[in-house]
Short mmCIF file of C-alpha atoms and ligand atoms in Angstrom, two decimals:
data_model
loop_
_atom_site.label_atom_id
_atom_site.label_comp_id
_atom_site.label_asym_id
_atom_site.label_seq_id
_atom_site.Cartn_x
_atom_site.Cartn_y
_atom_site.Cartn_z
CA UNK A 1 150.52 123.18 167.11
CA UNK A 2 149.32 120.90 164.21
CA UNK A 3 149.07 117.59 164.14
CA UNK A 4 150.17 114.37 161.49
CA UNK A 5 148.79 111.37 162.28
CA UNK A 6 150.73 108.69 160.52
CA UNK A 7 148.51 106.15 161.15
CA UNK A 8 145.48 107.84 159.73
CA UNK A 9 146.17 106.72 155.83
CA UNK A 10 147.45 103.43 156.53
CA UNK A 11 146.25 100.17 158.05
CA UNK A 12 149.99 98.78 157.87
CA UNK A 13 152.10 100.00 161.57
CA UNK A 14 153.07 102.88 161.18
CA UNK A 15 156.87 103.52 162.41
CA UNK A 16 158.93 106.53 162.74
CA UNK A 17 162.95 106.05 162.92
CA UNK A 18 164.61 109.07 164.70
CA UNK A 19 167.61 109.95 162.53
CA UNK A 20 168.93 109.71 158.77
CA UNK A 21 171.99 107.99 159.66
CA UNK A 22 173.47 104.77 158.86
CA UNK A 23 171.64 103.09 161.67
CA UNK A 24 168.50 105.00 160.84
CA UNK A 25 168.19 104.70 156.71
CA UNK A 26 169.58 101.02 157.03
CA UNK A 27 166.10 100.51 159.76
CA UNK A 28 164.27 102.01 157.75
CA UNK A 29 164.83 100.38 154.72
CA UNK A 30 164.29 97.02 156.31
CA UNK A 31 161.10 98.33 157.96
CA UNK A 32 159.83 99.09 154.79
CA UNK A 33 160.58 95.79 153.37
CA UNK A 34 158.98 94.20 155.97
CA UNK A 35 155.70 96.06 154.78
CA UNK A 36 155.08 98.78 157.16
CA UNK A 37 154.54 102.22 156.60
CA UNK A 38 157.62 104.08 157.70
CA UNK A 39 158.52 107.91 157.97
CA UNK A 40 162.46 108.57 159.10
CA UNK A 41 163.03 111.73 160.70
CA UNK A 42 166.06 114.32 160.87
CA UNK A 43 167.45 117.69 161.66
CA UNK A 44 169.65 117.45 158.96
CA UNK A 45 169.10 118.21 155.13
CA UNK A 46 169.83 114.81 154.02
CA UNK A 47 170.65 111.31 155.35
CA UNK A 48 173.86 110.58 156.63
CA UNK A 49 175.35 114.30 157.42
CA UNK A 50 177.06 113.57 161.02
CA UNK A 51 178.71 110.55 162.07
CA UNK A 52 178.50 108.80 159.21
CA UNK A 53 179.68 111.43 156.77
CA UNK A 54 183.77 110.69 156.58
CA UNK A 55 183.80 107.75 159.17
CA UNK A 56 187.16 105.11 158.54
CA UNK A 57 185.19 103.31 155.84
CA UNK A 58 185.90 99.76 157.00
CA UNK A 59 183.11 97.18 157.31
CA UNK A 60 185.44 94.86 160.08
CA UNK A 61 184.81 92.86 162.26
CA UNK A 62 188.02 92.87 163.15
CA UNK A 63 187.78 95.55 165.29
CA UNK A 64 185.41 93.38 168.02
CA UNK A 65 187.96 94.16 170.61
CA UNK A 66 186.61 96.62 172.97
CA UNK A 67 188.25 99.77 174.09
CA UNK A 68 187.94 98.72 177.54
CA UNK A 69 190.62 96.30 178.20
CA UNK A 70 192.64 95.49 181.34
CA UNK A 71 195.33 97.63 179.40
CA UNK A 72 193.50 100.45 178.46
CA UNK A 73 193.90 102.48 181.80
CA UNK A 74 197.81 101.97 181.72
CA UNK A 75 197.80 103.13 177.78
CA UNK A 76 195.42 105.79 178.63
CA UNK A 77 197.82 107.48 182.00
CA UNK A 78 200.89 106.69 179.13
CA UNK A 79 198.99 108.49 176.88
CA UNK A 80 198.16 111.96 178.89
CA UNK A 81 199.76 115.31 178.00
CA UNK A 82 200.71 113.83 174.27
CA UNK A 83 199.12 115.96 171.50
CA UNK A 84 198.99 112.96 169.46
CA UNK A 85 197.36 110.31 172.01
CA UNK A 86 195.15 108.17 170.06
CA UNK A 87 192.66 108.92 173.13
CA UNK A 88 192.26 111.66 174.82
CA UNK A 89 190.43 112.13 178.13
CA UNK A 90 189.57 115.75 179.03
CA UNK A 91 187.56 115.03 181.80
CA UNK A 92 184.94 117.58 183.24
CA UNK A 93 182.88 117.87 186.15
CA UNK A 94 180.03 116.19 184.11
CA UNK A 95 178.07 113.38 186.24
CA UNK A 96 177.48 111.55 182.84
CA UNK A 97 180.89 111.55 182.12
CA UNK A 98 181.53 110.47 185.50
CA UNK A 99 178.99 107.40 185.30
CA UNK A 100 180.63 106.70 181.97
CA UNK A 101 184.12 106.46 182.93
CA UNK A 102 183.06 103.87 186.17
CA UNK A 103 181.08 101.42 184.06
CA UNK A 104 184.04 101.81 181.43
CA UNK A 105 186.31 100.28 184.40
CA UNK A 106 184.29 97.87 185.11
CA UNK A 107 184.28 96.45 181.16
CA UNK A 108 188.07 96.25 181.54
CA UNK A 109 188.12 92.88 183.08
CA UNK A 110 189.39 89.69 181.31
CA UNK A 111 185.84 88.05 181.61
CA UNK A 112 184.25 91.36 180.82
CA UNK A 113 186.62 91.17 177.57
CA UNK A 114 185.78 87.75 176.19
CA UNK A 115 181.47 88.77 176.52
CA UNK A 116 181.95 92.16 174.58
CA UNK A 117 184.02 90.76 171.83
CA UNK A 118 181.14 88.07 171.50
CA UNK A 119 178.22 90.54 171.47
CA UNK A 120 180.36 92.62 168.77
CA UNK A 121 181.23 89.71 167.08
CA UNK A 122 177.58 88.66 166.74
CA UNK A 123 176.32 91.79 165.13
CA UNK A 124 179.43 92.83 163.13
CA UNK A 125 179.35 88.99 161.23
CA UNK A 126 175.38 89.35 160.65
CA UNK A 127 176.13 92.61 159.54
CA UNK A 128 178.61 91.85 156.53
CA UNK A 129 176.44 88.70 155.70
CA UNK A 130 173.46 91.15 155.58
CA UNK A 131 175.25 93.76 153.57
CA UNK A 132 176.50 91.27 151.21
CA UNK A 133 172.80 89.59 150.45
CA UNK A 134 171.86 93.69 150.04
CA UNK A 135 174.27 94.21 147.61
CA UNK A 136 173.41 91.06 145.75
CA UNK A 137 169.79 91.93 145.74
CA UNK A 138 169.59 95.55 144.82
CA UNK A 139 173.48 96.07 143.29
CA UNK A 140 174.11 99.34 145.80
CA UNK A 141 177.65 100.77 144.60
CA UNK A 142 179.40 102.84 147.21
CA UNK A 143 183.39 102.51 146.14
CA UNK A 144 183.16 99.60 147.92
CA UNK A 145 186.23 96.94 148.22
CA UNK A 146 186.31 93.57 149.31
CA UNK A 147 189.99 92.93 149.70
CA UNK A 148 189.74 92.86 153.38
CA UNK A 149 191.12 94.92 156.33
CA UNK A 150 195.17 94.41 156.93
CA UNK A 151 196.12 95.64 160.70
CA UNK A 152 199.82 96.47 160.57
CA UNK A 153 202.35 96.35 163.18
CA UNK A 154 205.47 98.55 163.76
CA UNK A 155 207.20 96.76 166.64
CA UNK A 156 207.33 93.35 167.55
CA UNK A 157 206.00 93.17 171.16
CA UNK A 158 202.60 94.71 169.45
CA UNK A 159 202.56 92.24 166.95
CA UNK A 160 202.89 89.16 169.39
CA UNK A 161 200.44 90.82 171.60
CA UNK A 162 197.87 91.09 168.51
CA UNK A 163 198.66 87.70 167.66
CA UNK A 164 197.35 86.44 170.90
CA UNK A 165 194.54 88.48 170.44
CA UNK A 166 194.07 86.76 167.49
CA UNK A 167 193.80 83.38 169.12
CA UNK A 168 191.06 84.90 171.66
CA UNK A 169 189.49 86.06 168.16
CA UNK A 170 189.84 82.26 166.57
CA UNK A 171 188.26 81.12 169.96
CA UNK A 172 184.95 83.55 168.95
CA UNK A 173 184.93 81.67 165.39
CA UNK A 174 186.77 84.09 164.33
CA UNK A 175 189.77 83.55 161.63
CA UNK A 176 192.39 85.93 160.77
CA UNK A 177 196.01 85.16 159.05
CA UNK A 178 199.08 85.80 160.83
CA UNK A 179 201.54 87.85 157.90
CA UNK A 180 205.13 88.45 157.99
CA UNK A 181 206.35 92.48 157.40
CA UNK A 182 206.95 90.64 153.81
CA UNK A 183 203.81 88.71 153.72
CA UNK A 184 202.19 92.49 154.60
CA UNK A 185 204.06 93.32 151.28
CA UNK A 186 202.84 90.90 149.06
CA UNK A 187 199.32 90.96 150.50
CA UNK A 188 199.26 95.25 149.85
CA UNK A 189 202.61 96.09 148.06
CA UNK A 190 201.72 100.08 148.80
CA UNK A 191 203.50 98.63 152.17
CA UNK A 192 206.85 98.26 150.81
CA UNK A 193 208.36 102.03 152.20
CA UNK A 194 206.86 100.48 155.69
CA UNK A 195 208.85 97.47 155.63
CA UNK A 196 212.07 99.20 154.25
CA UNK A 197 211.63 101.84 156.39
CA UNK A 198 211.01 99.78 159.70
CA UNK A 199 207.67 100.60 160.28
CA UNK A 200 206.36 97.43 159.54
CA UNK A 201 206.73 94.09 161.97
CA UNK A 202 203.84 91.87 161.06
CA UNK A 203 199.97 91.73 160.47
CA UNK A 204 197.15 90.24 160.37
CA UNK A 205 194.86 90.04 157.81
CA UNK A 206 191.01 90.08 158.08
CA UNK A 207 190.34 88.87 154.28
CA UNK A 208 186.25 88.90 154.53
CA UNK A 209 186.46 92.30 156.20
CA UNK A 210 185.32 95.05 153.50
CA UNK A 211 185.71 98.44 153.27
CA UNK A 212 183.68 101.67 151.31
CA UNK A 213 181.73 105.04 151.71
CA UNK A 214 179.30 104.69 154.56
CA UNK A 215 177.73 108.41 153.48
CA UNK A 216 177.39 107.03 149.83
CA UNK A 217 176.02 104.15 151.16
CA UNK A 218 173.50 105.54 153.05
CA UNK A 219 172.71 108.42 150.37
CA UNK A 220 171.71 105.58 147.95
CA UNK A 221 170.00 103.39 150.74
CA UNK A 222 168.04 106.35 151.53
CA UNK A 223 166.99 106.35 147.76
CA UNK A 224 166.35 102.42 147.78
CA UNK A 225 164.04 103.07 150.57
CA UNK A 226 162.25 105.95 149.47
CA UNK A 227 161.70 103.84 146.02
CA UNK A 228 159.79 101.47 148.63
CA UNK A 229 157.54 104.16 150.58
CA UNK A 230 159.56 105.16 153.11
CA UNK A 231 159.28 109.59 153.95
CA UNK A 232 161.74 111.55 154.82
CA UNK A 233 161.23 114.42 157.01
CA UNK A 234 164.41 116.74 156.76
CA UNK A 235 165.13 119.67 158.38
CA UNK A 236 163.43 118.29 161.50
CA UNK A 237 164.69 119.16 165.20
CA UNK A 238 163.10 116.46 167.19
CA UNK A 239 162.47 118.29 170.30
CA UNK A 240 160.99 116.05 172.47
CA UNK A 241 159.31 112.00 172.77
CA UNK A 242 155.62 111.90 173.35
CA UNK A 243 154.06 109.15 175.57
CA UNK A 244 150.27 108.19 176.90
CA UNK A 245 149.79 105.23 179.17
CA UNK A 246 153.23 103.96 179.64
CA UNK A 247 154.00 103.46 175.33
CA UNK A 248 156.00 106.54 173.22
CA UNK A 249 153.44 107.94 171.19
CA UNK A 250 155.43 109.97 168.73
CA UNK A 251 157.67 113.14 168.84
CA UNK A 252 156.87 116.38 168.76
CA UNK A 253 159.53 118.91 166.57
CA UNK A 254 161.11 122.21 167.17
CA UNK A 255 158.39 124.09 165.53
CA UNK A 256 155.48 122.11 167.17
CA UNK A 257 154.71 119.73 164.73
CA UNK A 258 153.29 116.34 166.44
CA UNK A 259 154.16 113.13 164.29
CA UNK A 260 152.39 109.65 165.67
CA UNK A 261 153.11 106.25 165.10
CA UNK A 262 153.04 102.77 166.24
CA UNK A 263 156.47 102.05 166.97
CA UNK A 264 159.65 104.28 167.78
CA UNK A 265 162.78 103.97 166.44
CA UNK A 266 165.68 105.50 168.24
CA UNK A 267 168.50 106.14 165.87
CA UNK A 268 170.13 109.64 166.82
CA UNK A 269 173.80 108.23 167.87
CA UNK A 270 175.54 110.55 170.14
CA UNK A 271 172.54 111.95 171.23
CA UNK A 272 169.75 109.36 171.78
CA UNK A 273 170.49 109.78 175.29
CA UNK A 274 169.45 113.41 175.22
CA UNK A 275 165.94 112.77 174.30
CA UNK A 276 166.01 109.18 176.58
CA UNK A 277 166.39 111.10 179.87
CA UNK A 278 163.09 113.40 180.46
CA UNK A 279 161.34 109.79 180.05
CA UNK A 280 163.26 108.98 182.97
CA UNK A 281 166.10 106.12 181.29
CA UNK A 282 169.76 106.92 181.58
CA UNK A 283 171.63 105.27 178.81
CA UNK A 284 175.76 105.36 179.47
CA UNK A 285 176.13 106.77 175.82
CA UNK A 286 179.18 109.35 175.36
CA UNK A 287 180.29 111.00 172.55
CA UNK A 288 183.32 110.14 171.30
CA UNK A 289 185.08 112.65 168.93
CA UNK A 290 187.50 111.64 166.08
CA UNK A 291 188.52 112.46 162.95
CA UNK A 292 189.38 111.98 159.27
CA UNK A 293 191.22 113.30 156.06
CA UNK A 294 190.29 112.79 152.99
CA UNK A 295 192.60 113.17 150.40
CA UNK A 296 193.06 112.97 146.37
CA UNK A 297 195.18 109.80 145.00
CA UNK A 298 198.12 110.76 142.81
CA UNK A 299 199.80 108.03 142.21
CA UNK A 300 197.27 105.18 142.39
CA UNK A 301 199.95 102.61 142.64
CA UNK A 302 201.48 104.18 145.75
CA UNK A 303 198.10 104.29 147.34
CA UNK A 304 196.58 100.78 149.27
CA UNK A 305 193.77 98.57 147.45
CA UNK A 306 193.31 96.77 150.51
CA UNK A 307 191.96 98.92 153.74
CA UNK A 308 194.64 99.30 156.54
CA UNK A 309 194.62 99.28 159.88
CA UNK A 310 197.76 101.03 161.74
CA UNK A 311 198.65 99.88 165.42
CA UNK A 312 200.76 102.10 166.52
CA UNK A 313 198.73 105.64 165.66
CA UNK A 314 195.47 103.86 165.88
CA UNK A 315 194.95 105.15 161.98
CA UNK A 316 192.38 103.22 159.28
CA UNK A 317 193.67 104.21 155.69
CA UNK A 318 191.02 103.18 153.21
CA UNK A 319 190.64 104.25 149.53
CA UNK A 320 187.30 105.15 148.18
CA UNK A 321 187.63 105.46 144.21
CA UNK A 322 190.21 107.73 143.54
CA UNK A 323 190.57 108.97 147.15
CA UNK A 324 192.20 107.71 150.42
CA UNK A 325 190.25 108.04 153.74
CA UNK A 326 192.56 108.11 156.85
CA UNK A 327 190.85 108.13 159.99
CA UNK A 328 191.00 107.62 164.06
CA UNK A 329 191.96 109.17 167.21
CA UNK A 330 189.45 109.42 169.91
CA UNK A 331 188.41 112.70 172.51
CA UNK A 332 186.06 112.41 175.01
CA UNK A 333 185.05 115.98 175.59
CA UNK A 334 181.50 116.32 175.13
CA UNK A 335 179.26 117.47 172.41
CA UNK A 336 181.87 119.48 170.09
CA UNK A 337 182.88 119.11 166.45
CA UNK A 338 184.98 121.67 165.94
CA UNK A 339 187.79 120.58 163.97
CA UNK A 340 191.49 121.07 166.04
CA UNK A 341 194.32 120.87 163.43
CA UNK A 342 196.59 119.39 165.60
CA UNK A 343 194.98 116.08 165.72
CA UNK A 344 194.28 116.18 161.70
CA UNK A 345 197.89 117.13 161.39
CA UNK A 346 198.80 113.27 162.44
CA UNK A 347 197.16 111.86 159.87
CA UNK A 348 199.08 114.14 157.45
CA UNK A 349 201.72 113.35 158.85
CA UNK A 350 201.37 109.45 159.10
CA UNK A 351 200.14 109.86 154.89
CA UNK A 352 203.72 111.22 154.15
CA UNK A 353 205.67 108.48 156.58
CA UNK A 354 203.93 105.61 155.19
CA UNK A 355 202.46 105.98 152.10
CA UNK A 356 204.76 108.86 150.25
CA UNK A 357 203.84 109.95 146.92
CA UNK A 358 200.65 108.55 147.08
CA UNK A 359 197.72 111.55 147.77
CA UNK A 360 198.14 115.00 147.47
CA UNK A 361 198.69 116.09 150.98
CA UNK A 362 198.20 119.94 150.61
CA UNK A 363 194.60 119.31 149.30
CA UNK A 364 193.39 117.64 152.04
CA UNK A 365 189.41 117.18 153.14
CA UNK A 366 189.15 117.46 157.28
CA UNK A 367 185.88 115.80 159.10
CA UNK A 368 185.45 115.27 162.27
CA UNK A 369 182.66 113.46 164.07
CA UNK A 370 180.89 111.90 167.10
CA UNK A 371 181.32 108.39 167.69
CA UNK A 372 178.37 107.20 170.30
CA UNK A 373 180.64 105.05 172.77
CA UNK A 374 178.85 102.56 175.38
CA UNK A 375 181.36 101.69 178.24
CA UNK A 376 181.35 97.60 177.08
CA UNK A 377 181.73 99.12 173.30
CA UNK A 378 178.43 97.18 172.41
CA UNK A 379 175.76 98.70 171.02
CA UNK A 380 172.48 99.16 172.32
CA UNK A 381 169.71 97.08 170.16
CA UNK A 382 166.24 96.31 171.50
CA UNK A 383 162.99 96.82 173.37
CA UNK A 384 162.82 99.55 176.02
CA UNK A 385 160.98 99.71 179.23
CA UNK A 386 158.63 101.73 177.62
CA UNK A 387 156.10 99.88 175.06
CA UNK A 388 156.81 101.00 171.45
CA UNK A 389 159.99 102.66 171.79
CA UNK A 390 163.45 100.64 170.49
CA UNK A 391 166.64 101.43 170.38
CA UNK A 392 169.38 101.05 167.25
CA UNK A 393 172.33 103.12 168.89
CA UNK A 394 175.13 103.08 170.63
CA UNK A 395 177.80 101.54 168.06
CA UNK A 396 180.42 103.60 168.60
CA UNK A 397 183.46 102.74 166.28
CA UNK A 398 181.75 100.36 163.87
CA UNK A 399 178.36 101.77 163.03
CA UNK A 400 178.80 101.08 159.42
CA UNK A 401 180.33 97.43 160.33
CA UNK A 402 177.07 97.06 162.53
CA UNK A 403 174.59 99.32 160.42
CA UNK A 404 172.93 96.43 157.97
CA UNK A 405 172.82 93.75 160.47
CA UNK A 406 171.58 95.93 163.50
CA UNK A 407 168.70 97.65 160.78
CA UNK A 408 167.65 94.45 159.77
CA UNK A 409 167.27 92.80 163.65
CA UNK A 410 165.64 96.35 165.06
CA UNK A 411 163.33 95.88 161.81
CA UNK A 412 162.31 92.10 162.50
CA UNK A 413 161.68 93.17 165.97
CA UNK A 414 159.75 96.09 165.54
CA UNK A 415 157.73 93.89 162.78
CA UNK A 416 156.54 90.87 164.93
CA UNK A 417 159.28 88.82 163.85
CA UNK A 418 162.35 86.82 165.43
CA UNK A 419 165.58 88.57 164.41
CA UNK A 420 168.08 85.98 163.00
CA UNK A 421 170.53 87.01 165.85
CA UNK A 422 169.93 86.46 169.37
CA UNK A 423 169.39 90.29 170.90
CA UNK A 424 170.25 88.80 174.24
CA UNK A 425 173.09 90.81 176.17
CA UNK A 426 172.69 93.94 173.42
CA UNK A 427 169.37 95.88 174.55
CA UNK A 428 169.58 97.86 177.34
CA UNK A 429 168.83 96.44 180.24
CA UNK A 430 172.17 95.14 180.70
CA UNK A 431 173.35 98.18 182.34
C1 FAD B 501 186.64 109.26 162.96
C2 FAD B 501 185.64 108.14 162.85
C3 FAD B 501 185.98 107.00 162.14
C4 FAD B 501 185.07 105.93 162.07
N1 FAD B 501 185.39 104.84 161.33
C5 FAD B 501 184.53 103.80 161.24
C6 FAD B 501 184.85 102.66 160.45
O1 FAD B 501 185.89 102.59 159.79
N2 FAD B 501 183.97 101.63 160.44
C7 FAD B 501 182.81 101.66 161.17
O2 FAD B 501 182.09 100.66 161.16
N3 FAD B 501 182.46 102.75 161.87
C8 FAD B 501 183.29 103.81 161.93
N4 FAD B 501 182.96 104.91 162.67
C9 FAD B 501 181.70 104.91 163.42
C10 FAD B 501 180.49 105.17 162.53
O3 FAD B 501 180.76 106.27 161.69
C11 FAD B 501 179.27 105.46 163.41
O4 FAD B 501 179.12 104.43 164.37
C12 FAD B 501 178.00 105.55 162.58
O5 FAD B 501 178.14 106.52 161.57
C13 FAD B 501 176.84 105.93 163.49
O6 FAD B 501 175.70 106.05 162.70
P1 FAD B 501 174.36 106.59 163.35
O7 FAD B 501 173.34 106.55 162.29
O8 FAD B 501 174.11 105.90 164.64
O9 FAD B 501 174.69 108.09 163.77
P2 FAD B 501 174.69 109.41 162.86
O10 FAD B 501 175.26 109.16 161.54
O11 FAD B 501 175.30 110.48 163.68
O12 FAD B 501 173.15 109.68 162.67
C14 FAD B 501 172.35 110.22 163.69
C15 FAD B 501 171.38 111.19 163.03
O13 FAD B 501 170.52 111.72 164.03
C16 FAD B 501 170.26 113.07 163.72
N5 FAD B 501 169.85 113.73 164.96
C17 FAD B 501 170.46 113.71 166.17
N6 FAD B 501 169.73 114.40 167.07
C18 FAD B 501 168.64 114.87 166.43
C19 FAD B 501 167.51 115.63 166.83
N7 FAD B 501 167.33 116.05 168.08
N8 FAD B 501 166.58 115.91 165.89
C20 FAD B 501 166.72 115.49 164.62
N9 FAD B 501 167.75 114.76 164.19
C21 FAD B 501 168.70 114.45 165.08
C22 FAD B 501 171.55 113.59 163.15
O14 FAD B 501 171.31 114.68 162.30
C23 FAD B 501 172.11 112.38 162.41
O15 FAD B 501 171.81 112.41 161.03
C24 FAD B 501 183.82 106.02 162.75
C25 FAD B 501 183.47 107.17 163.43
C26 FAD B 501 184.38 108.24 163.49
C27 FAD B 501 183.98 109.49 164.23
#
């Protein structure tokens, strides 16, 4: 075993972020900003290989709503046995899981509602305000769009149920416009088979939601940040945390290697928790398995400018350059990425109902991917009980809506300052 003390060549704090993510690169970029000396950390052979490789691509805010909802148990029970439920439960005799699923029932209360959306809303708004001032300061390009996220409707009673939604959104601050199926049309015309087809009741349009290639993104972050100082360590199993007198010293990797630092930065997704419970802390993270296809536009005027959010399937279309991302459905099965063409099949499928013509659907790119789910749907931002560890994890379906402004906060924390958002009701003690 050999050792790398970080801290030996620097008098600046010395930080390491654990993972090459979104969450991670976006940390460590501000981190490095901020001045301090920062090395990120990852098993991988470049940033941004899991989760965030082929996620939906939609920077919205418009998602805030949780999954747990005093509906949710009556849509999941409708939903069993179908091969195309938009989420799947195959439950185990895993105590995590278990623990999981009972704080998930407890988030499904009205009250329980209203205080997740807020905490979402809180990071999610920072977060496109964040990437924006990014993007104005260091002109990143990752096919992004800014015609905002359009969530569709096929039947009536969903519509009218989203529309009251909406109102519970307006009451956060937050605005949305109410669209006829012909409003839908004129507002993305690649809609027009919908509406003449009756798959298309109403919307609602989030017009400052975004949309564009979180792995790009965080490919030429990563190179933004490295321009500033910050290491990367690739190829890195982190096999275990390191503490001395109560405060996380470091980590030590698969092949013994022992990096130190000041301050820990927890940014693994899915599997933070793993390396959280020898030190004794038990955070309700579960992994979350979806999916996406990528596929080649061939008629670009078939295909939607503006990113799309479909009710009914629970499908995000979004086009990146001259390709269209559709992605969604949910498993909760444990660790497992193995891709089951079944569930990529509906998206297929749902390219050739809605949007025919418009990608070449027997070339298509599969993914599929980890989302790391808290019960409440918040993530987890903040101090631990243990001095010098934080957490930026737990975002579950919006990681890349949540990546810039969560970075940023994790990064003024971790750097003696106050974060512009209030971290109260995100960090973990609230479970
Ligand atoms: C199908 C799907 C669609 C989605 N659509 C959207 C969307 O439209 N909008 C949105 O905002 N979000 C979306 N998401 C969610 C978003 O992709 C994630 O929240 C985000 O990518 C999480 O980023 P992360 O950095 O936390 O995790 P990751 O990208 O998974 O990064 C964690 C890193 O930790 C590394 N790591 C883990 N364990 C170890 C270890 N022991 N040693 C070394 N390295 C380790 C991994 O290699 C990985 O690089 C979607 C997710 C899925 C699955």
């Amino acid at each position: 075993m050999y050792k790398i003390d970080l801290m030996s060549d620097n008098k600046n704090k010395t930080t390491l972020v654990l993972g090459a993510g979104v969450i991670g690169v976006t940390t460590a970029y501000y981190l490095a900003r901020a001045g301090l000396d920062v090395t990120v950390v990852d098993r991988q052979d470049a940033p941004g290989m899991e989760t965030s490789f082929a996620n939906g691509g939609q920077i919205a805010a418009s998602h805030a709503e949780p999954w747990a909802t005093p509906s949710a148990l009556g849509n999941i029970i409708k939903w069993l046995g179908r091969t195309d439920a938009p989420l799947k439960f195959r439950l185990k005799a895993d105590p995590v899981l278990w623990n999981w699923c009972i704080r998930f029932l407890v988030n499904c209360t009205a009250g329980r509602v209203s205080q997740n959306i807020e905490r979402t809303l809180r990071v999610a708004l920072y977060s496109r305000a964040s990437l924006i001032a990014l993007r104005a300061e260091i002109g990143i390009e990752y096919d992004q769009r800014t015609d905002g996220v359009l969530h569709f409707y096929g039947q009536t009673k969903d519509y009218d149920r989203a529309c009251k939604h909406a109102e519970t959104m307006r009451g956060h601050g937050f605005e949305q416009q109410l669209l006829s199926g012909g409003e839908c049309v004129s507002t993305e015309p690649a809609l027009v088979h919908a509406l003449d087809t009756g798959q298309l009741a109403g919307g609602i349009l989030a017009s400052d939601d975004e949309s564009g290639d979180a792995h790009a993104f965080t490919k030429a972050l990563a190179g933004h940040a490295a321009d500033l100082g910050v290491k990367f360590r690739y190829g890195c199993d982190i096999e275990r945390l390191l503490t001395s007198s109560g405060a996380v010293t470091g980590v030590e990797l698969g092949d013994g290697e022992v990096l130190l630092a000041d301050a820990t930065v927890l940014a693994l997704g899915s599997y933070s928790p793993l390396l959280l419970r020898p030190l004794g802390i038990h955070l309700p993270i579960y992994p979350a398995k979806g999916y996406s296809v990528t596929l080649p536009i061939i008629d670009a005027n078939l295909a939607p400018k503006t990113s799309l959010t479909e009710n009914e399937r629970k499908l995000v279309y979004s086009r990146l350059g001259s390709r269209l991302r559709i992605a969604g459905t949910a498993e909760i099965a444990g660790y497992n990425t193995d891709i089951d063409t079944e569930r990529t099949a509906i998206m297929l499928k749902a390219a050739a109902e809605l949007l025919p013509g418009a990608c070449d659907l027997t070339d298509p790119d599969p993914w599929a991917g980890l989302r790391a789910k808290t019960p409440d749907s918040v993530p987890v931002l903040g101090m631990t009980p243990i001095k010098s560890l934080y957490l930026n994890t737990g975002h579950g379906t919006l990681g890349w809506t949540m990546s810039c402004g969560s970075g940023r906060a994790i990064a003024d924390l971790v750097s003696g300052r106050t974060p512009d958002i209030d971290l109260n009701g995100l960090a973990m003690d609230r479970f």
